[in-house]
Every structure is written in C-alpha cells, then in structure tokens.
Short mmCIF file of C-alpha atoms in Angstrom, two decimals:
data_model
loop_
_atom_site.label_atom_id
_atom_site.label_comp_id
_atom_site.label_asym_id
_atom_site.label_seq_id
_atom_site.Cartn_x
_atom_site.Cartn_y
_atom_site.Cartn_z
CA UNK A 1 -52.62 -72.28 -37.08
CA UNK A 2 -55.37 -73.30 -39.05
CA UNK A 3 -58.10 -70.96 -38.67
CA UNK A 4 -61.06 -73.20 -40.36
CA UNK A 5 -63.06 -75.68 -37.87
CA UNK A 6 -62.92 -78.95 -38.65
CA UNK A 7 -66.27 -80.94 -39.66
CA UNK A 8 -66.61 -82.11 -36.04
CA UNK A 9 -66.40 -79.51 -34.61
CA UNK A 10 -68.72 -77.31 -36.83
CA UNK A 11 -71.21 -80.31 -36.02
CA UNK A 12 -70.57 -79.97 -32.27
CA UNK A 13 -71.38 -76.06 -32.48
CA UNK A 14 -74.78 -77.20 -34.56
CA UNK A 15 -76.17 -79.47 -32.21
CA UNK A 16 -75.37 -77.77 -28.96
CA UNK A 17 -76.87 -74.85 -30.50
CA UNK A 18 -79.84 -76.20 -31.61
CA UNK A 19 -80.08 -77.97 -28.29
CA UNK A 20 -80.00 -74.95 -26.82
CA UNK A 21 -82.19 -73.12 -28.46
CA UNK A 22 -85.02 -75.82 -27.59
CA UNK A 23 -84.02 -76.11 -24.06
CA UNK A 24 -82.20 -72.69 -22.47
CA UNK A 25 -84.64 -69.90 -23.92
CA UNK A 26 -84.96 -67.03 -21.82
CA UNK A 27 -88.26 -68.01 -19.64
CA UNK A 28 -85.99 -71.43 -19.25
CA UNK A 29 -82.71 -69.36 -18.04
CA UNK A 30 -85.05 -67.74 -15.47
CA UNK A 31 -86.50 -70.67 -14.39
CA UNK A 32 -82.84 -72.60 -14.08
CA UNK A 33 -82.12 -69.51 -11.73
CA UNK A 34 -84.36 -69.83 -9.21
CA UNK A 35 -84.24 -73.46 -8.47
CA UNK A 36 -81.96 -74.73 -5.24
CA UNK A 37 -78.93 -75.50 -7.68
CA UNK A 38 -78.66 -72.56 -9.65
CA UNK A 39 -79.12 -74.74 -13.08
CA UNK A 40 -81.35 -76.79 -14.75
CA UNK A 41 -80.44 -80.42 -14.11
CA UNK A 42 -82.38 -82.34 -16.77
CA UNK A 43 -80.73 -79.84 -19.28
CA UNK A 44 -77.55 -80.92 -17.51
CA UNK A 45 -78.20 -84.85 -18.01
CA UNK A 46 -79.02 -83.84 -21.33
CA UNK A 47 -75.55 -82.22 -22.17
CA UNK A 48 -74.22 -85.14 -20.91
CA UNK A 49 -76.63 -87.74 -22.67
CA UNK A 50 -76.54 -86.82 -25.65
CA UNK A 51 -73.49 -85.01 -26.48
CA UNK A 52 -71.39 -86.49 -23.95
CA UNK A 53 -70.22 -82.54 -23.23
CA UNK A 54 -68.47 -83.50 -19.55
CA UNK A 55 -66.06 -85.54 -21.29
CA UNK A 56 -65.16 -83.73 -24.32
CA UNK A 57 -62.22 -82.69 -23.37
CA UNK A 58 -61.12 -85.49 -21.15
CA UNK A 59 -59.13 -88.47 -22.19
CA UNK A 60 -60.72 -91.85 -23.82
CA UNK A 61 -59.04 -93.95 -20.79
CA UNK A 62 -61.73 -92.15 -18.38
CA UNK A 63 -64.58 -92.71 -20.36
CA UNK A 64 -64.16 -89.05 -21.97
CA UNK A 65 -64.08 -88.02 -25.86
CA UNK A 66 -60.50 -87.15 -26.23
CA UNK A 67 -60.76 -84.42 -27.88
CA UNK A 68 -58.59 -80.91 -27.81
CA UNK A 69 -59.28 -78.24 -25.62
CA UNK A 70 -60.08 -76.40 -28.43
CA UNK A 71 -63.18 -78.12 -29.25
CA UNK A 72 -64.45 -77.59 -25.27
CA UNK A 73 -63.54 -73.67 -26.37
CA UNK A 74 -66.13 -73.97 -29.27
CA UNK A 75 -68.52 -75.55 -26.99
CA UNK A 76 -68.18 -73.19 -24.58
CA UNK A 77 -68.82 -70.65 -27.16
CA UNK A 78 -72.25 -71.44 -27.68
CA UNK A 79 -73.16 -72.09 -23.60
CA UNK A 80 -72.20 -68.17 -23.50
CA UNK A 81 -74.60 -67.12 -26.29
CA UNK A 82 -77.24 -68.33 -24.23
CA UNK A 83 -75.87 -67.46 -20.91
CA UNK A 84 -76.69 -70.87 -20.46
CA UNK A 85 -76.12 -71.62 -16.83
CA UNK A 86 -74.18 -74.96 -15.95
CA UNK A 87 -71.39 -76.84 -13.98
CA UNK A 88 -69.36 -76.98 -17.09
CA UNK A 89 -66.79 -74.27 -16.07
CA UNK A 90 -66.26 -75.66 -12.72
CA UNK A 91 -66.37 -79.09 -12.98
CA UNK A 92 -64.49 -79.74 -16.46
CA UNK A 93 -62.82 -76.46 -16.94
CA UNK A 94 -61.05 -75.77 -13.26
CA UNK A 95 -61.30 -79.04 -12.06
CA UNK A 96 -60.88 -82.14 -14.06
CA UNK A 97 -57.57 -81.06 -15.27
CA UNK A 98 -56.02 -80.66 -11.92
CA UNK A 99 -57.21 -84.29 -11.44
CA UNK A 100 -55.85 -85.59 -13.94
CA UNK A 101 -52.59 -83.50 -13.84
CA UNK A 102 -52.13 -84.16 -10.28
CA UNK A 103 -54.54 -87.42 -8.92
CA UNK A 104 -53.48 -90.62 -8.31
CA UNK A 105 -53.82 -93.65 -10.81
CA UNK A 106 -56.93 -94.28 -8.29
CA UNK A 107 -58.64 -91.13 -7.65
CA UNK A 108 -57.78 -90.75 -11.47
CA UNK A 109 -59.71 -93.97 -12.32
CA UNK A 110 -62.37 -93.26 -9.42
CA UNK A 111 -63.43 -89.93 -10.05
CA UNK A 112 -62.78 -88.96 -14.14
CA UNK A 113 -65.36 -91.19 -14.84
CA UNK A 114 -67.64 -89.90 -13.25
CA UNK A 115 -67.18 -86.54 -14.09
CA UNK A 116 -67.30 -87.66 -18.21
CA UNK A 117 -70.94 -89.16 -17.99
CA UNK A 118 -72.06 -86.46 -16.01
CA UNK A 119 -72.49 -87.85 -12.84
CA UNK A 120 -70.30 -86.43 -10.62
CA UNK A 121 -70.14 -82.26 -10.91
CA UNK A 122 -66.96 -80.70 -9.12
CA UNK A 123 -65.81 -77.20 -8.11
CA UNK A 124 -62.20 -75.64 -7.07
CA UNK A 125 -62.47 -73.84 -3.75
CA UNK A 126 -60.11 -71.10 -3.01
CA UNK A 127 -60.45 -68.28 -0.53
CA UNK A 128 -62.16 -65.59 -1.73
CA UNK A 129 -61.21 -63.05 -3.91
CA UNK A 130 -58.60 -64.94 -4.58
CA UNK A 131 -59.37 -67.62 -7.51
CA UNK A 132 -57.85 -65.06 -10.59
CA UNK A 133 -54.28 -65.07 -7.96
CA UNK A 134 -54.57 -68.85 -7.74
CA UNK A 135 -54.93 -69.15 -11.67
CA UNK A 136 -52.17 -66.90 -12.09
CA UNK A 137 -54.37 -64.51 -14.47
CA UNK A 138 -53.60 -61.62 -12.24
CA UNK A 139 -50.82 -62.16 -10.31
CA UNK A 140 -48.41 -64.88 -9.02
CA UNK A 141 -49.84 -67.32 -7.17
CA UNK A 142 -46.71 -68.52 -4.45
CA UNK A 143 -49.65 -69.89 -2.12
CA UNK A 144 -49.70 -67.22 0.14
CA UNK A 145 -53.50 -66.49 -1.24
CA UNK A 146 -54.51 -69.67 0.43
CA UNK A 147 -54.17 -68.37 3.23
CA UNK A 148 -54.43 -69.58 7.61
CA UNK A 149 -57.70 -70.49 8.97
CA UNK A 150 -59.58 -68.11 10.79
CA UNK A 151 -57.46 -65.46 9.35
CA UNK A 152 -58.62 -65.97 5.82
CA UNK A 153 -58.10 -68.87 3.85
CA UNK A 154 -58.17 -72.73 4.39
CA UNK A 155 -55.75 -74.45 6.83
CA UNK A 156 -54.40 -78.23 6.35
CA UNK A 157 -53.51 -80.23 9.26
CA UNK A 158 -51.96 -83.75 9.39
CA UNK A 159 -52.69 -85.87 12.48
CA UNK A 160 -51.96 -89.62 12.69
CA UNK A 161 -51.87 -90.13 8.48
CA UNK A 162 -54.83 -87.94 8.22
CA UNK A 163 -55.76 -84.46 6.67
CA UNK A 164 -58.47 -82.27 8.28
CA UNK A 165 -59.15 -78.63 7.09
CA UNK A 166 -60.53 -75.68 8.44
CA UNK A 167 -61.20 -72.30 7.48
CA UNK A 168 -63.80 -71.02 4.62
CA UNK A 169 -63.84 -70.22 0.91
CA UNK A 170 -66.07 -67.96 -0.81
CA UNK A 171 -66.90 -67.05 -4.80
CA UNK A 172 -67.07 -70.82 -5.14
CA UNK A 173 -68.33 -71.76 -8.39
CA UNK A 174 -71.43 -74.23 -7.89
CA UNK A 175 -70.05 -74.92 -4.37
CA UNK A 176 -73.41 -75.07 -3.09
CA UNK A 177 -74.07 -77.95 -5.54
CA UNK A 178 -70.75 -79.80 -6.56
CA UNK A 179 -70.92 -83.42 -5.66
CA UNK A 180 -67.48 -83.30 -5.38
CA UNK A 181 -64.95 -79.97 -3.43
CA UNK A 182 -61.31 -79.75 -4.57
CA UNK A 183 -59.68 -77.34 -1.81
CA UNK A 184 -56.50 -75.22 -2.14
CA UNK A 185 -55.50 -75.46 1.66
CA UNK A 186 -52.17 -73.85 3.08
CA UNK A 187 -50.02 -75.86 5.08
CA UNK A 188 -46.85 -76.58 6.34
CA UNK A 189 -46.39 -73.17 8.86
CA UNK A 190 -43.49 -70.87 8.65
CA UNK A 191 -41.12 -73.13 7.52
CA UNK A 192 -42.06 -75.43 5.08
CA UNK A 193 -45.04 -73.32 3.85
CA UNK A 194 -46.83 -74.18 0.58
CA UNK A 195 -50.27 -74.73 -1.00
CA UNK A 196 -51.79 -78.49 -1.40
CA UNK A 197 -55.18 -79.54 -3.13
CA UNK A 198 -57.71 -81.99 -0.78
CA UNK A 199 -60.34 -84.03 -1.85
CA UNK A 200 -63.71 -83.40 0.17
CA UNK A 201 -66.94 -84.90 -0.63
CA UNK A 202 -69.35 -82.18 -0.80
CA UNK A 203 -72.04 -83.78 1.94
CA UNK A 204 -68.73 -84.56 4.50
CA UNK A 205 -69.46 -83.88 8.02
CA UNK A 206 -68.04 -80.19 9.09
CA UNK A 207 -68.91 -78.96 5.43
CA UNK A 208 -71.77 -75.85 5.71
CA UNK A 209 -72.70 -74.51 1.96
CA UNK A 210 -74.42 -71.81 1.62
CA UNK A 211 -75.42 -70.20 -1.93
CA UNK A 212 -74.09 -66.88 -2.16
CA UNK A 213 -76.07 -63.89 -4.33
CA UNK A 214 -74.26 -62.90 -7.30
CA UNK A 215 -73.77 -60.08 -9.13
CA UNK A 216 -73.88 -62.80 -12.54
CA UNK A 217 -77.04 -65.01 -11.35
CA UNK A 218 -75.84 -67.02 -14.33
CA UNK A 219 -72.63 -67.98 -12.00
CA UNK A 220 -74.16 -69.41 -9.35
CA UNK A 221 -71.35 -68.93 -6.20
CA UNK A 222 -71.10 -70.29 -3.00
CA UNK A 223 -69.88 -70.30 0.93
CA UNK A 224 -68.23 -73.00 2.21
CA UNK A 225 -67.17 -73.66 5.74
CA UNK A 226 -64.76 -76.51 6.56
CA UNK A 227 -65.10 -76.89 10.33
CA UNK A 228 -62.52 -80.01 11.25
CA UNK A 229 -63.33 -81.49 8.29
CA UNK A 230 -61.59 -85.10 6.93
CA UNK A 231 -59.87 -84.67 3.44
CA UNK A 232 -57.55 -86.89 0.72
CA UNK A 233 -54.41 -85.05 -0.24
CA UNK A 234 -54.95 -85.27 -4.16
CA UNK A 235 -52.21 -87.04 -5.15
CA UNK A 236 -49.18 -89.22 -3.82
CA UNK A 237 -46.72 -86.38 -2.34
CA UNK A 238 -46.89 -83.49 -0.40
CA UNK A 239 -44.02 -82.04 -2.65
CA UNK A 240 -46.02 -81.47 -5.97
CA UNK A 241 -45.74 -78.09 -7.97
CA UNK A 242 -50.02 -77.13 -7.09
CA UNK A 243 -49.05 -73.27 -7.78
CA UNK A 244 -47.31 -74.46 -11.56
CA UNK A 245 -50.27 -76.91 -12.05
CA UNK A 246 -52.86 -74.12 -11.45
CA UNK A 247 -51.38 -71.67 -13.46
CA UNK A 248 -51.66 -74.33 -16.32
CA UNK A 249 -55.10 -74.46 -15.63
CA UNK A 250 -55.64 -71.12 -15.63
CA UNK A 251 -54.21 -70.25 -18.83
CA UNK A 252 -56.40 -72.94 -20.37
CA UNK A 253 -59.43 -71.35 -18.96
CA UNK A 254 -58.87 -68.21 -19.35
CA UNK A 255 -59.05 -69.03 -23.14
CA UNK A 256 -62.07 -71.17 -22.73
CA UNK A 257 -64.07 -68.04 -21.17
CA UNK A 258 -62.77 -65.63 -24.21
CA UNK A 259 -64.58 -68.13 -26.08
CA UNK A 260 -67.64 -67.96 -23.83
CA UNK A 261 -67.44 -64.56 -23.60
CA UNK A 262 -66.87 -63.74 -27.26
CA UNK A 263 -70.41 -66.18 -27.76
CA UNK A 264 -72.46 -64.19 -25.45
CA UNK A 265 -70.89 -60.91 -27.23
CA UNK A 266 -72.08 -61.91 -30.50
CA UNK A 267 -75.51 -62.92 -29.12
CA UNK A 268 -76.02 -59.21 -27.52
CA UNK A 269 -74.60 -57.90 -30.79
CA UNK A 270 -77.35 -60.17 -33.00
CA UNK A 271 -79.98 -59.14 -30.50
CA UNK A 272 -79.49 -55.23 -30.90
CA UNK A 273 -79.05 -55.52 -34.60
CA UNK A 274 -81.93 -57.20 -34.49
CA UNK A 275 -84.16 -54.21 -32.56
CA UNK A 276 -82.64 -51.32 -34.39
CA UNK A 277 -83.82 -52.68 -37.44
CA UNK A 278 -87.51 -52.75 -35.71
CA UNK A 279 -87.87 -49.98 -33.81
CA UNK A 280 -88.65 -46.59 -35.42
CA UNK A 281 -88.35 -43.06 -34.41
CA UNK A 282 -88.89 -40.04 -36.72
CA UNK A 283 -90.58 -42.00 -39.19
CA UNK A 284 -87.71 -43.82 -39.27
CA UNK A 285 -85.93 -47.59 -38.08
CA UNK A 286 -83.12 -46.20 -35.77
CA UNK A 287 -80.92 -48.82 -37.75
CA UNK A 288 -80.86 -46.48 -40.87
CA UNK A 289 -79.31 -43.75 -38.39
CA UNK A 290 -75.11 -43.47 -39.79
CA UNK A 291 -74.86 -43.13 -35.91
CA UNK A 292 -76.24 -46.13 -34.42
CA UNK A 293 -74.59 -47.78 -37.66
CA UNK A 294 -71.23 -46.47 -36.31
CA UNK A 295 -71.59 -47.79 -32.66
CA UNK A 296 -72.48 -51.28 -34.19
CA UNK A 297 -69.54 -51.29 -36.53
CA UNK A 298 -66.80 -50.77 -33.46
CA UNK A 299 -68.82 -53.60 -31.43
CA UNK A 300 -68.60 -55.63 -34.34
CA UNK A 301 -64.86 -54.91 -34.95
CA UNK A 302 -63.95 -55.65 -31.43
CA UNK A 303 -66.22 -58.61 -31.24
CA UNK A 304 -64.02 -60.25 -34.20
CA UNK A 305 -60.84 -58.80 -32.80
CA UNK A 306 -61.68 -60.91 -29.74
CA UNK A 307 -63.02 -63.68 -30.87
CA UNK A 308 -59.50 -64.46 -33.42
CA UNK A 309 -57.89 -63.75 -30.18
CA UNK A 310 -59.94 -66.70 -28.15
CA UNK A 311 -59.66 -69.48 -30.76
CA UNK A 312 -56.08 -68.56 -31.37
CA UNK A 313 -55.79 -68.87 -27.15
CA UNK A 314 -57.36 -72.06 -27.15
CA UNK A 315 -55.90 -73.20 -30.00
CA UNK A 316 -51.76 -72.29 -28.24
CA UNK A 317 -52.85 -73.55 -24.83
CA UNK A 318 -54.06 -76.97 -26.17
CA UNK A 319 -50.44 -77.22 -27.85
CA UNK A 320 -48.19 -75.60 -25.13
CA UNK A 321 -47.60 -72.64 -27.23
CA UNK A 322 -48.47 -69.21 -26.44
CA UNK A 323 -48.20 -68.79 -22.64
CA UNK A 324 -50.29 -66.30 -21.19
CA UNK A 325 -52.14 -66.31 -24.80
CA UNK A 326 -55.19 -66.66 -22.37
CA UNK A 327 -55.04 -64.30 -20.31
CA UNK A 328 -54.61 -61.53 -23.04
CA UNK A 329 -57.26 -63.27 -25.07
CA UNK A 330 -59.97 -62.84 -21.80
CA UNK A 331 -59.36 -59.68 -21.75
CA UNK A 332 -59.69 -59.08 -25.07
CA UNK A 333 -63.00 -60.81 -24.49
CA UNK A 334 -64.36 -59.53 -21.90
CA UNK A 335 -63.60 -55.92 -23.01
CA UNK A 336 -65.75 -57.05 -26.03
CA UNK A 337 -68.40 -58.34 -23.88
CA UNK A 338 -69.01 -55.00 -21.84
CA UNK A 339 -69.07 -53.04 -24.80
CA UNK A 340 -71.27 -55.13 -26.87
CA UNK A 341 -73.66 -55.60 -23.39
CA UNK A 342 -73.58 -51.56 -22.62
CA UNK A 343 -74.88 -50.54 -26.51
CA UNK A 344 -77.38 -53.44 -26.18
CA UNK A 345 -78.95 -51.57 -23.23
CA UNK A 346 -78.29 -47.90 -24.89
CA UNK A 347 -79.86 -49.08 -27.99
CA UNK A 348 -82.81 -50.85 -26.78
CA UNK A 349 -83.92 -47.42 -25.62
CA UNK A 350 -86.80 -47.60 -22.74
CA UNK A 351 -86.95 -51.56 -22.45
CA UNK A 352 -83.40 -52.22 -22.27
CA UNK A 353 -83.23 -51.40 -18.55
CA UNK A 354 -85.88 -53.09 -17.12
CA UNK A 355 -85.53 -56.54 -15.17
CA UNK A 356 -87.63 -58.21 -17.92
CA UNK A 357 -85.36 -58.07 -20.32
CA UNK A 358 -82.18 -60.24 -20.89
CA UNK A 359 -80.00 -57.23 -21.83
CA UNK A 360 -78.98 -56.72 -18.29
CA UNK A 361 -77.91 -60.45 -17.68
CA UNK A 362 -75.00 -60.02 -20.24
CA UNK A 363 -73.43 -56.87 -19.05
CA UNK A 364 -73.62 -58.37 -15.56
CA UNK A 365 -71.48 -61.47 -17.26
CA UNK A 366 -69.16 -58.82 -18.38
CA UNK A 367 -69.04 -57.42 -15.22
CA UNK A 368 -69.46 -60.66 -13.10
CA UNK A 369 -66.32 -62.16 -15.15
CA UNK A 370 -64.40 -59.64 -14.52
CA UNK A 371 -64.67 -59.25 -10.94
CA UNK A 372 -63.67 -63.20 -10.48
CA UNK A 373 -61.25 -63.51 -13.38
CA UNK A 374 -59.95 -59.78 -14.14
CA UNK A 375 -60.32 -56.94 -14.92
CA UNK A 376 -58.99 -56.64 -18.13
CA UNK A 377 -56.53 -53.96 -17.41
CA UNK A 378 -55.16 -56.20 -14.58
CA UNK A 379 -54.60 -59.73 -16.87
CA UNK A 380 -53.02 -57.23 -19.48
CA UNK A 381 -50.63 -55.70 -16.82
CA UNK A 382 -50.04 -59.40 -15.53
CA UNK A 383 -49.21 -61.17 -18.96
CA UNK A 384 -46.80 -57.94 -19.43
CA UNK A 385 -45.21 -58.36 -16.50
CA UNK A 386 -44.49 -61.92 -17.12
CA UNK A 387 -43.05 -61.34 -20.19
CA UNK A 388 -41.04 -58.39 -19.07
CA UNK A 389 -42.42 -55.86 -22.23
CA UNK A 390 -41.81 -52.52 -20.29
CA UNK A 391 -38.31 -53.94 -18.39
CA UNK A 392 -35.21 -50.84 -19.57
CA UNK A 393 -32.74 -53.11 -20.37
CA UNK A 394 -29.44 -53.17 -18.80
CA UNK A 395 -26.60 -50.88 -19.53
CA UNK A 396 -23.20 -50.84 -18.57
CA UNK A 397 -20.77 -47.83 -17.84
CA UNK A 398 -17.85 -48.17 -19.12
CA UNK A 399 -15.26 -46.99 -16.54
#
C-alpha cells in the first residue's frame, strides 16, 4: 500500500473542503437541521454539480466517475469534519452498491443514473436495530434480523407475479426523504426462509414516513410503514446471496465512516487546540499547562492511529483484501471520535456544554455511530470471531 494520495485526490479533498467551508458553517449546519429533509438541498445539488460527488465512486457506464472507493473514503473524510449533513451515506454508500451488485441490466441502467447526477437519493431499510446485523459489522446476518410482519421486521408476499410488503423499519437513514426505498424483506416461511431486497418508490401508496428524532441530528432517521405495499424484487432471482452481498457492503462502509469519523475527530481536535491556546486562567493560556498538553497528545496519537487504520480499510476493501479491515478500522475510529469529542467539551471549560456550541454535535456522532453501526467493543469481538483469534486449537490424545 501506498500511503501518499494521489494528485486527484488531494484536489478532491481541496475543493470539497473549501466548498464546505463556504457553504456548511455552523449557523448553515443548524439551519440544514431544521428544514423538512434534514439537509440542505441546494448544498446537495451543489455536491452533485460541481463535483459530481454521487457518482464518484460509481462506474463510468452509469454516468458515474469511476473512481476507487478509496477516493469516496477521502471525500467522506472531509463531509465528517464539518458534520456536514447529507444523503451521501445512504444513497451511495449502502445503497448504490447493492444495485449494482445485485440489479438488473434495467434497474441498473434506470436507476444508477440517477443516483450519479444527484437526482435520485436512496436509503436501505432494515428493521430496526438491526442495520449493523444486516451489514455483518456485529454479527452474522442469516436473515433472521429481517424479520415477520407485525412481529418485527418486513414481510414479502408473492401473489399472481407480484411482490407486496408489509411490516415497518425504523433507524432509516434519510427514509423520510429518499426518492427511492431499498427494503430487506423476509420471505419464504419456515421452509424456504431467506432475506430478499425490493424496490419501493418512496411516494408508493401504503408507504407512511415519518422523521424520527435522533440522538445525531446530523443523521437524520426515519419510520417507515409498508402497509400492502407493491414492490420490484431487485434483481432477476429469488435465489441470490442478499446476506453475502450486504456483508460486502458493509465492510466497505464501515471503512468509509472510519474515514468520516477520523475527519470529524481531527476537526474537534483542531477546534480545542485552537481554544486552549486562547483561553487563560492563572495568568496563564491553559495550552501552556504539561496537563492539558498531555490529554491532547493521546487524542492526537489515537486520532493518527485511526485514521492509518481507515485509509488502509478503504484502501483493502476497494481491492478485496483485508476482510473485516472495516470493521476494526470503525472502531478504531469511532473510539477516536469519542475521545477527541469528550476533551473538546472538558477543555472548553463553561461553554463547551451549552446547546450553542458545536462541541456537543460531535460526541453525539460518536455516540450516534455507535449505536447504529457498533459499539466498538462489539465490531472488535465480531471481526475476532470471524477470524477465529481466541479459538484453543485442537488436540488429540493419543490412546
């Protein structure tokens, strides 16, 4: 691995952050928060406009960029500094690569598109709190986690050559806003039980959406209720590997959010540096304190620590190398993140734990992140389970 960025993609971190900088400022963030979709739209067209940012990652066939994962990491990267809040992660992150893994030549050709000029915003909707299981981050995902109906979960029924669903998902990503649902749905009973992916248009008759609160208002999450509602089986066959195809998925994002949460690390780490070298006591900026210098030097230690982690993730995953590299990277990550976010608040002293200040949005990113994707300890235990580190190897007894 090549640790250096390339001259691309040091120019996509420039712009983005520049862009950024102009048009996601804090009084913007706040004001992206309280409108009906939870984001700023014109900042959205302008992601897409100008630095084509849906497609990056998606091939040049569908109108997309073509380029690695790894760049959509960087991206990423800099959309966390500024807590920047966007249907990136759900639309090109969860869902475009299960539509392209999985879709049809048609829905392929219908819907990627879209999604690459910025059109067309999607989301992945899985019973709640279920979407770290269905990634495999935290566990395996052998469908039962979709669950049956009015039990918990979404239920698939075929009548006549047609799907319908019903049942509800909840902790959906921008599912109050997403032009466009992709549904994990269980199906099949007792006897040929499995997990399929539907397409639903997100204004389809039987949908309700309701915008949930959030711990992480820069998540916004959503209800959705499928009451009888008509769906397209994504793909050609009812006997595709969904559970192998999301856990693909999953490992990819998992390193795309170390990335985003190693950015919005380093931007609560630049902030606090910032104050401590402002704000006096005793005579005296608390920066020059050995103590406070102490504190900053294990945030910054685990901040890089993460952050070689994340590109090294993203930069496996985009290869098929390194399974599970994600997973351990977000971890690392978000670990970072919490820590970095807690001093921020310590350190700030008085103002650091009032509403008006943006300290408290990135520990609730932290904490937010790791109540949908984690927690740490839990992706840890999972990648070590899969690779069977604490297994006692057999013996045999000689008789």
């Amino acid at each position: 691995m090549d640790p250096s960025l390339t001259a691309e993609q040091d120019e996509i971190r420039r712009t983005l952050r520049e862009l950024l900088h102009k048009r996601s400022g804090p009084h913007d963030l706040r004001a992206a928060l309280d409108t009906p979709a939870g984001h700023d739209p014109a900042l959205w067209a302008a992601l897409a406009d100008q630095l084509c940012l849906p497609g990056l990652a998606l091939p040049e066939a569908y109108g997309g960029v073509g380029c690695p994962i790894t760049d959509l990491a960087l991206a990423c990267e800099e959309t966390g500094r500024a807590l920047t809040p966007s249907p990136l992660l759900a639309t090109c992150v969860l869902t475009a690569p299960l539509l392209l893994a999985l879709g049809t030549d048609a829905q392929r050709a219908s819907l990627l598109p879209r999604i690459a000029s910025g059109a067309l915003t999607a989301t992945l909707a899985v019973p709640a709190p279920a979407l770290a299981t269905a990634l495999a981050l935290t566990g395996g995902n052998d469908g039962d986690w979709a669950g049956g109906g009015r039990a918990g979960g979404v239920q698939a029924r075929r009548l006549h050559d047609a799907w319908t669903l019903y049942g509800e998902a909840a902790q959906v990503l921008d599912g109050h806003s997403a032009g466009l649902l992709l549904v994990a749905a269980h199906t099949g009973g007792f006897v040929r039980s499995r997990t399929l992916l539907f397409l639903v248009p997100g204004d389809a008759d039987g949908v309700v959406r309701v915008r949930q609160t959030a711990l992480d208002p820069t998540r916004p999450q959503a209800r959705i209720q499928l009451r009888h509602v008509r769906a397209e089986l994504l793909g050609d066959s009812e006997d595709q590997d969904v559970p192998a195809a999301l856990s693909r998925v999953g490992d990819r994002a998992a390193a795309v959010l170390a990335c985003e949460a190693v950015g919005a690390a380093d931007r609560a780490l630049e902030r606090t540096v910032e104050y401590v070298g402002q704000r006096e006591q005793f005579g005296r900026v608390i920066g020059s304190f050995q103590a406070v210098q102490h504190r900053l030097a294990d945030v910054y230690v685990q901040l890089q620590t993460a952050r070689s982690a994340a590109y090294y993730a993203a930069w496996a995953t985009g290869r098929g190398l390194g399974e599970k590299a994600g997973g351990l990277a977000l971890a690392q990550a978000l670990q970072a993140l919490r820590t970095a976010a807690g001093e921020a608040i310590q350190l700030h002293g008085g103002i650091g734990f009032t509403w008006e200040h943006e300290a408290h949005l990135y520990f609730k990113r932290a904490a937010g992140d790791e109540l949908l994707f984690g927690p740490a300890h839990r992706l840890r235990a999972h990648a070590a389970d899969e690779a069977r580190l604490f297994q006692q190897p057999r013996t045999e007894v000689a008789v």
